[in-house]
Short mmCIF file of C-alpha atoms (C1' of nucleotides) in Angstrom, two decimals:
data_model
loop_
_atom_site.label_atom_id
_atom_site.label_comp_id
_atom_site.label_asym_id
_atom_site.label_seq_id
_atom_site.Cartn_x
_atom_site.Cartn_y
_atom_site.Cartn_z
CA MET A 1345 0.00 0.00 0.00
CA GLN A 1346 1.42 3.35 -1.00
CA GLU A 1347 0.18 6.92 -1.13
CA TYR A 1348 -1.69 6.77 2.14
CA ASP A 1349 1.00 7.76 4.55
CA THR A 1350 0.29 11.47 4.83
CA TYR A 1351 -0.94 11.17 8.38
CA LYS A 1352 1.17 8.20 9.46
CA GLY A 1353 3.14 10.18 12.02
CA LEU A 1354 0.08 11.89 13.42
CA LEU A 1355 -1.76 8.60 13.76
CA HIS A 1356 1.14 6.77 15.37
CA SER A 1357 1.83 9.54 17.83
CA ASN A 1358 -1.76 9.15 18.93
CA GLY A 1359 -1.50 5.42 19.34
CA LEU A 1360 -3.44 4.65 16.18
CA LYS A 1361 -2.59 2.35 13.34
CA ASN A 1362 -1.90 3.92 9.98
CA THR A 1363 -4.71 2.81 7.70
CA LYS A 1364 -5.87 3.83 4.27
CA ARG A 1365 -9.34 4.87 5.48
CA ARG A 1366 -8.03 7.02 8.28
CA ASN A 1367 -5.68 8.79 5.93
CA LEU A 1368 -8.45 9.35 3.43
CA ILE A 1369 -10.86 10.74 6.00
CA LEU A 1370 -8.27 13.05 7.55
CA ASP A 1371 -7.48 14.21 4.05
CA ILE A 1372 -11.09 15.04 3.29
CA LEU A 1373 -11.41 16.98 6.52
CA ALA A 1374 -8.13 18.78 5.88
CA GLN A 1375 -9.16 19.88 2.43
CA THR A 1376 -12.25 21.79 3.46
CA GLU A 1377 -13.15 24.56 5.82
CA GLN A 1378 -16.63 23.06 6.15
CA PRO A 1379 -17.57 20.84 9.05
CA LEU A 1380 -18.90 17.64 7.48
CA THR A 1381 -21.46 15.05 8.49
CA VAL A 1382 -20.68 11.35 8.45
CA ASP A 1383 -22.67 10.80 5.30
CA GLN A 1384 -21.02 13.73 3.54
CA ILE A 1385 -17.68 12.06 4.25
CA PHE A 1386 -19.10 8.74 3.17
CA LEU A 1387 -20.32 10.21 -0.12
CA GLU A 1388 -17.01 11.90 -0.85
CA LEU A 1389 -15.31 8.57 -0.40
CA LYS A 1390 -17.80 6.89 -2.68
CA GLN A 1391 -17.12 9.49 -5.35
CA LYS A 1392 -13.45 8.60 -5.07
CA ASP A 1393 -14.44 4.95 -5.58
CA ILE A 1394 -13.36 4.03 -2.08
CA SER A 1395 -15.46 1.28 -0.60
CA ILE A 1396 -16.03 1.82 3.08
CA ASN A 1397 -18.75 0.94 5.51
CA ILE A 1398 -20.63 3.83 7.07
CA SER A 1399 -20.10 2.41 10.55
CA THR A 1400 -16.38 2.56 9.90
CA VAL A 1401 -16.72 6.25 9.12
CA TYR A 1402 -18.54 6.73 12.43
CA ARG A 1403 -15.84 4.83 14.26
CA ILE A 1404 -13.00 6.67 12.62
CA VAL A 1405 -14.33 10.16 13.31
CA GLU A 1406 -15.19 9.25 16.90
CA THR A 1407 -11.71 7.88 17.42
CA MET A 1408 -10.27 11.11 16.04
CA VAL A 1409 -12.50 13.11 18.39
CA SER A 1410 -11.28 11.08 21.36
CA ARG A 1411 -7.71 11.86 20.30
CA ASP A 1412 -8.59 15.53 19.93
CA LEU A 1413 -7.68 15.51 16.25
CA VAL A 1414 -11.23 16.26 15.18
CA ILE A 1415 -13.96 18.43 16.68
CA LYS A 1416 -17.57 17.28 16.93
CA THR A 1417 -20.28 19.92 16.64
CA ASN A 1418 -24.03 20.13 16.70
CA LEU A 1419 -25.60 22.96 14.81
CA ASN A 1420 -28.92 24.59 15.46
CA GLY A 1421 -31.73 23.08 13.47
CA GLU A 1422 -29.64 20.21 12.15
CA SER A 1423 -30.20 16.74 13.53
CA LYS A 1424 -26.92 15.39 12.20
CA THR A 1425 -23.57 15.80 13.89
CA PHE A 1426 -20.74 17.64 12.14
CA PHE A 1427 -17.03 16.90 12.25
CA GLU A 1428 -14.16 19.18 11.42
CA LEU A 1429 -10.41 18.98 11.68
CA ASN A 1430 -9.11 20.41 14.93
CA ARG A 1431 -6.86 23.15 13.64
CA LYS A 1432 -6.10 24.22 17.19
CA GLU A 1433 -6.92 27.82 16.57
CA HIS A 1434 -9.80 29.41 18.36
CA GLY A 1435 -12.53 30.87 16.20
CA HIS A 1436 -16.12 30.45 15.12
CA HIS A 1437 -18.27 29.85 12.09
CA ILE A 1438 -20.47 32.21 10.18
CA ILE A 1439 -23.18 30.16 8.53
CA CYS A 1440 -25.33 30.92 5.50
CA MET A 1441 -28.88 29.93 6.25
CA ASN A 1442 -29.63 29.46 2.57
CA CYS A 1443 -26.71 27.50 1.11
CA LYS A 1444 -25.55 26.15 4.48
CA GLN A 1445 -21.94 27.02 3.76
CA MET A 1446 -19.87 27.72 6.83
CA PHE A 1447 -17.01 30.15 6.85
CA TRP A 1448 -14.31 30.27 9.44
CA LEU A 1449 -13.82 33.38 11.55
CA ASP A 1450 -10.45 33.43 13.24
CA ASP A 1451 -11.17 36.26 15.62
CA CYS A 1452 -13.17 36.03 18.81
CA PRO A 1453 -14.70 38.93 20.68
CA LEU A 1454 -15.44 36.98 23.84
CA ASP A 1455 -12.30 36.70 25.95
CA ASP A 1456 -12.93 39.75 28.09
CA TYR A 1457 -16.62 38.97 28.36
CA CYS A 1458 -15.91 35.48 29.67
CA ASP A 1459 -13.56 36.79 32.33
CA LEU A 1460 -16.22 39.22 33.42
CA LEU A 1461 -18.86 36.52 33.47
CA GLN A 1462 -16.70 34.24 35.55
CA GLU A 1463 -16.58 36.85 38.28
CA LYS A 1464 -20.21 37.77 37.97
CA THR A 1465 -21.66 34.28 37.97
CA GLY A 1466 -19.20 32.30 40.06
CA PHE A 1467 -18.96 29.74 37.26
CA ASP A 1468 -15.66 28.20 36.36
CA ILE A 1469 -15.87 28.98 32.66
CA THR A 1470 -14.06 26.55 30.40
CA GLY A 1471 -15.24 27.40 26.93
CA HIS A 1472 -17.90 28.74 24.66
CA LYS A 1473 -19.49 28.20 21.32
CA LEU A 1474 -20.58 30.95 19.00
CA GLU A 1475 -22.32 30.67 15.67
CA ILE A 1476 -23.23 33.63 13.51
CA TYR A 1477 -26.20 33.19 11.20
CA GLY A 1478 -27.11 35.11 8.09
CA TYR A 1479 -27.02 35.11 4.31
CA CYS A 1480 -23.79 35.08 2.39
CA GLN A 1481 -22.93 37.45 -0.44
CA LYS A 1482 -24.24 35.09 -3.07
CA CYS A 1483 -27.48 34.22 -1.31
CA LYS A 1484 -28.56 37.48 0.23
CA MET B 542 -63.25 21.64 30.90
CA GLN B 543 -62.01 24.33 33.22
CA GLU B 544 -58.61 25.58 34.43
CA TYR B 545 -56.89 25.21 31.12
CA ASP B 546 -57.50 28.55 29.59
CA THR B 547 -54.35 30.39 30.60
CA TYR B 548 -53.05 30.47 27.05
CA LYS B 549 -56.38 30.56 25.23
CA GLY B 550 -55.82 34.05 23.82
CA LEU B 551 -52.27 33.32 22.78
CA LEU B 552 -53.29 30.10 21.06
CA HIS B 553 -56.25 31.63 19.26
CA SER B 554 -54.29 34.61 18.06
CA ASN B 555 -51.92 32.14 16.48
CA GLY B 556 -54.67 30.21 14.77
CA LEU B 557 -54.50 27.29 17.18
CA LYS B 558 -57.28 25.63 19.10
CA ASN B 559 -57.27 25.93 22.85
CA THR B 560 -56.59 22.47 24.23
CA LYS B 561 -55.71 21.12 27.61
CA ARG B 562 -52.42 19.61 26.48
CA ARG B 563 -51.23 22.78 24.80
CA ASN B 564 -52.00 24.78 27.91
CA LEU B 565 -50.19 22.29 30.09
CA ILE B 566 -47.10 22.22 27.93
CA LEU B 567 -46.91 25.99 27.63
CA ASP B 568 -47.28 26.13 31.39
CA ILE B 569 -44.40 23.74 31.96
CA LEU B 570 -42.18 25.73 29.64
CA ALA B 571 -43.25 28.99 31.28
CA GLN B 572 -42.40 27.77 34.75
CA THR B 573 -38.76 27.00 34.10
CA GLU B 574 -35.70 28.76 32.84
CA GLN B 575 -34.36 25.45 31.54
CA PRO B 576 -34.79 24.41 27.95
CA LEU B 577 -36.45 20.99 28.09
CA THR B 578 -36.38 17.91 25.91
CA VAL B 579 -39.55 16.24 24.72
CA ASP B 580 -39.21 13.44 27.20
CA GLN B 581 -38.56 15.81 30.08
CA ILE B 582 -41.87 17.48 29.22
CA PHE B 583 -43.48 14.09 28.84
CA LEU B 584 -42.25 13.01 32.27
CA GLU B 585 -43.42 16.19 33.95
CA LEU B 586 -46.86 15.58 32.53
CA LYS B 587 -46.81 12.01 33.76
CA GLN B 588 -45.94 13.18 37.24
CA LYS B 589 -48.98 15.40 37.09
CA ASP B 590 -51.01 12.32 36.13
CA ILE B 591 -51.73 13.70 32.70
CA SER B 592 -51.96 11.02 30.08
CA ILE B 593 -50.50 12.14 26.80
CA ASN B 594 -48.81 10.42 23.93
CA ILE B 595 -45.19 11.30 23.28
CA SER B 596 -45.89 11.97 19.63
CA THR B 597 -48.43 14.56 20.72
CA VAL B 598 -45.73 16.29 22.72
CA TYR B 599 -43.53 16.33 19.64
CA ARG B 600 -46.35 17.76 17.56
CA ILE B 601 -47.27 20.41 20.09
CA VAL B 602 -43.76 21.75 20.55
CA GLU B 603 -43.14 21.74 16.80
CA THR B 604 -46.38 23.63 16.23
CA MET B 605 -45.31 26.18 18.83
CA VAL B 606 -41.95 26.53 17.13
CA SER B 607 -43.64 27.17 13.80
CA ARG B 608 -45.71 29.90 15.47
CA ASP B 609 -42.57 31.35 17.05
CA LEU B 610 -43.91 30.78 20.56
CA VAL B 611 -41.18 28.30 21.39
CA ILE B 612 -37.50 28.12 20.48
CA LYS B 613 -35.82 24.90 19.40
CA THR B 614 -32.18 24.43 20.30
CA ASN B 615 -29.50 21.85 19.76
CA LEU B 616 -26.72 21.77 22.26
CA ASN B 617 -23.21 20.51 21.73
CA GLY B 618 -22.75 16.94 22.73
CA GLU B 619 -26.45 16.28 23.27
CA SER B 620 -28.34 14.18 20.78
CA LYS B 621 -31.75 15.36 21.92
CA THR B 622 -33.39 18.63 20.94
CA PHE B 623 -34.33 21.20 23.57
CA PHE B 624 -37.35 23.50 23.63
CA GLU B 625 -37.83 26.70 25.59
CA LEU B 626 -40.46 29.38 25.71
CA ASN B 627 -39.72 32.28 23.39
CA ARG B 628 -39.57 35.12 25.89
CA LYS B 629 -38.65 37.52 23.10
CA GLU B 630 -35.67 38.89 24.98
CA HIS B 631 -32.25 38.39 23.55
CA GLY B 632 -29.77 36.52 25.70
CA HIS B 633 -27.82 33.32 26.01
CA HIS B 634 -27.28 30.34 28.26
CA ILE B 635 -24.43 29.47 30.51
CA ILE B 636 -24.36 25.72 30.89
CA CYS B 637 -22.88 23.57 33.62
CA MET B 638 -21.06 20.65 32.04
CA ASN B 639 -21.53 18.55 35.13
CA CYS B 640 -25.14 18.99 36.27
CA LYS B 641 -26.36 20.20 32.86
CA GLN B 642 -28.27 23.09 34.38
CA MET B 643 -28.66 26.08 32.09
CA PHE B 644 -28.82 29.61 33.38
CA TRP B 645 -30.11 32.53 31.44
CA LEU B 646 -27.85 35.47 30.68
CA ASP B 647 -29.80 38.52 29.67
CA ASP B 648 -26.87 40.52 28.41
CA CYS B 649 -25.17 40.07 25.09
CA PRO B 650 -21.73 41.34 24.16
CA LEU B 651 -22.10 40.78 20.45
CA ASP B 652 -24.08 43.62 18.91
CA ASP B 653 -21.10 45.75 17.91
CA TYR B 654 -19.16 42.72 16.79
CA CYS B 655 -21.96 41.62 14.48
CA ASP B 656 -22.16 45.05 12.87
CA LEU B 657 -18.45 44.94 12.29
CA LEU B 658 -18.63 41.46 10.87
CA GLN B 659 -21.41 42.41 8.50
CA GLU B 660 -19.17 45.01 6.91
CA LYS B 661 -16.11 42.82 6.93
CA THR B 662 -17.68 39.71 5.45
CA GLY B 663 -20.46 41.04 3.25
CA PHE B 664 -22.89 38.70 4.97
CA ASP B 665 -26.37 39.86 5.79
CA ILE B 666 -26.25 38.86 9.45
CA THR B 667 -29.57 37.93 10.96
CA GLY B 668 -28.71 36.34 14.28
CA HIS B 669 -26.30 34.38 16.39
CA LYS B 670 -26.16 31.75 19.03
CA LEU B 671 -23.81 31.77 21.96
CA GLU B 672 -23.39 29.16 24.65
CA ILE B 673 -20.99 29.49 27.53
CA TYR B 674 -19.70 26.24 29.04
CA GLY B 675 -18.22 25.64 32.44
CA TYR B 676 -18.91 24.38 35.94
CA CYS B 677 -21.42 26.05 38.19
CA GLN B 678 -20.75 27.10 41.78
CA LYS B 679 -22.00 23.82 43.18
CA CYS B 680 -20.19 21.56 40.74
CA LYS B 681 -16.84 23.25 40.32
"C1'" DT C 266 -70.60 20.17 11.21
"C1'" DT C 267 -65.99 20.54 10.09
"C1'" DA C 268 -61.32 21.40 10.48
"C1'" DG C 269 -57.90 20.84 13.53
"C1'" DT C 270 -56.08 17.71 17.45
"C1'" DT C 271 -54.78 13.48 19.58
"C1'" DG C 272 -53.57 8.43 20.36
"C1'" DC C 273 -51.61 4.47 18.63
"C1'" DA C 274 -48.66 1.69 15.99
"C1'" DA C 275 -45.53 1.44 12.53
"C1'" DA C 276 -41.92 3.61 9.96
"C1'" DT C 277 -37.82 6.31 9.52
"C1'" DC C 278 -33.43 8.40 10.45
"C1'" DG C 279 -29.01 8.90 12.59
"C1'" DT C 280 -26.01 6.35 15.23
"C1'" DT C 281 -24.05 2.34 17.89
"C1'" DT C 282 -22.82 -2.42 18.82
"C1'" DG C 283 -21.47 -7.54 18.60
"C1'" DC C 284 -19.07 -10.48 16.25
"C1'" DA C 285 -16.25 -12.53 12.71
"C1'" DT C 286 -12.54 -11.44 9.57
"C1'" DC C 287 -8.57 -8.93 8.28
"C1'" DA C 288 -4.34 -6.18 8.23
"C1'" DA C 289 -0.74 -3.17 10.62
"C1'" DG C 290 2.98 -3.44 13.53
"C1'" DC D 1477 1.54 -13.52 16.10
"C1'" DT D 1478 -1.11 -10.15 18.43
"C1'" DT D 1479 -3.87 -6.26 18.81
"C1'" DG D 1480 -6.39 -3.14 16.79
"C1'" DA D 1481 -9.28 -1.96 12.42
"C1'" DT D 1482 -12.99 -3.00 9.41
"C1'" DG D 1483 -17.40 -4.95 7.32
"C1'" DC D 1484 -21.80 -6.54 8.02
"C1'" DA D 1485 -26.11 -7.04 10.06
"C1'" DA D 1486 -28.78 -6.22 13.74
"C1'" DA D 1487 -30.10 -3.13 17.55
"C1'" DC D 1488 -31.02 1.28 19.35
"C1'" DG D 1489 -32.89 5.88 20.61
"C1'" DA D 1490 -34.99 10.02 18.95
"C1'" DT D 1491 -38.29 11.66 15.99
"C1'" DT D 1492 -41.96 11.43 12.32
"C1'" DT D 1493 -45.95 9.68 9.96
"C1'" DG D 1494 -50.57 7.56 8.46
"C1'" DC D 1495 -54.75 6.77 9.93
"C1'" DA D 1496 -58.81 6.46 12.75
"C1'" DA D 1497 -61.23 8.52 16.65
"C1'" DC D 1498 -62.23 12.65 18.87
"C1'" DT D 1499 -63.18 17.56 20.25
"C1'" DA D 1500 -63.04 22.69 19.93
"C1'" DA D 1501 -65.20 26.14 17.51
#
DNA sequence: TTAGTTGCAAATCGTTTGCATCAAG
DNA sequence: CTTGATGCAAACGATTTGCAACTAA
C-alpha cells in the first residue's frame, strides 16, 4: 500500500494504526473549511471509488474526536452531527442559512466577556461556542 | 373543561385551538428557565397524572416553534433537541457541564461585533447563538 | 358540522454495537 | 503472532408519519 502515509506520524503519535481509510478521512477533513457530516464524508469517499462501511466512518471520526484531532459539533436546526479537523486555533463559524456554507472566523470577541462573566456568575468557565447566522454574499 | 384557559388568547391569536395539552405544555415551559427535551416534558406531565402520547408532545412543541412561541435548540454533545419558551428577549445560556443546568444570561456582548462582521464579510447577518460552558458554583 | 387535534402503531433516520474477519505493527 | 481496524447485520434511541377517533369552535 502506497500513497496513504500522509498522516502516518500523526496517527502513530496518537497510538493509532496507519490505515488507508483514516488517511483518506483526515485528508477530506483537511481539504475543506466546512464541518462535514458522516454521510457527507461517506459520499465523498464513494465518489473517489473508495469502498467503506458507514459504521467505519462513524468509528473513525469518533476515534479522532477522542484523540482531539477532530472536533464534533451540533448545529442549530440540524439533527446530524458535524465533524471538522481540529486546527487548534480558536474561532467560530459564520453560517449561511440558505446555502448552508460555513465560513471560518479566526477572531473572537469573547475573551474579556468570559472573564467578566466568571466573576459575575461564580462559574468556572471553560469554553464557549458561538455561531453567527445570516445570508452570504451570493445568497442574500 | 375548566382551568386550562391560561393560554387561550395566545393560542387563538396564532390560529390554534385551545386544548388542555397545549396549555399544560406551555405552562411547563413557562415555569422553568431550563430548555427541556420532549421526554422531560413528557415526564413532567406524567408526574402530574396527565396522560399524553409522546408523539403529541412532539407535535405540540413543533407547532409552537412554527408559530414562534417556542425556540428549538440543539446543544453541543447532546443528541436530543431542547425546547424553551420564546420570551422575546435576547440573551444566552451558561451551561454547567456537570449537572447540565442552564442559566439565562440577559446581556449580550455581540451587537457591535456583528455590525463589524457584516461590513467585513459582506454577509447579511440575521442572528447568532452563543453558549458558555463551564462548571457552576455547586459543581466546580 | 368541520377542520384541527390526539392516540396508537408502525416507519424512519441517525447512530451504535457484537461479532467474525482482516491487516498493521 | 497479536492487537487493533474494518465490514456486516442487527439493535437502538430520537423523531416522524398515516390513519382512525375525537373535540373545539
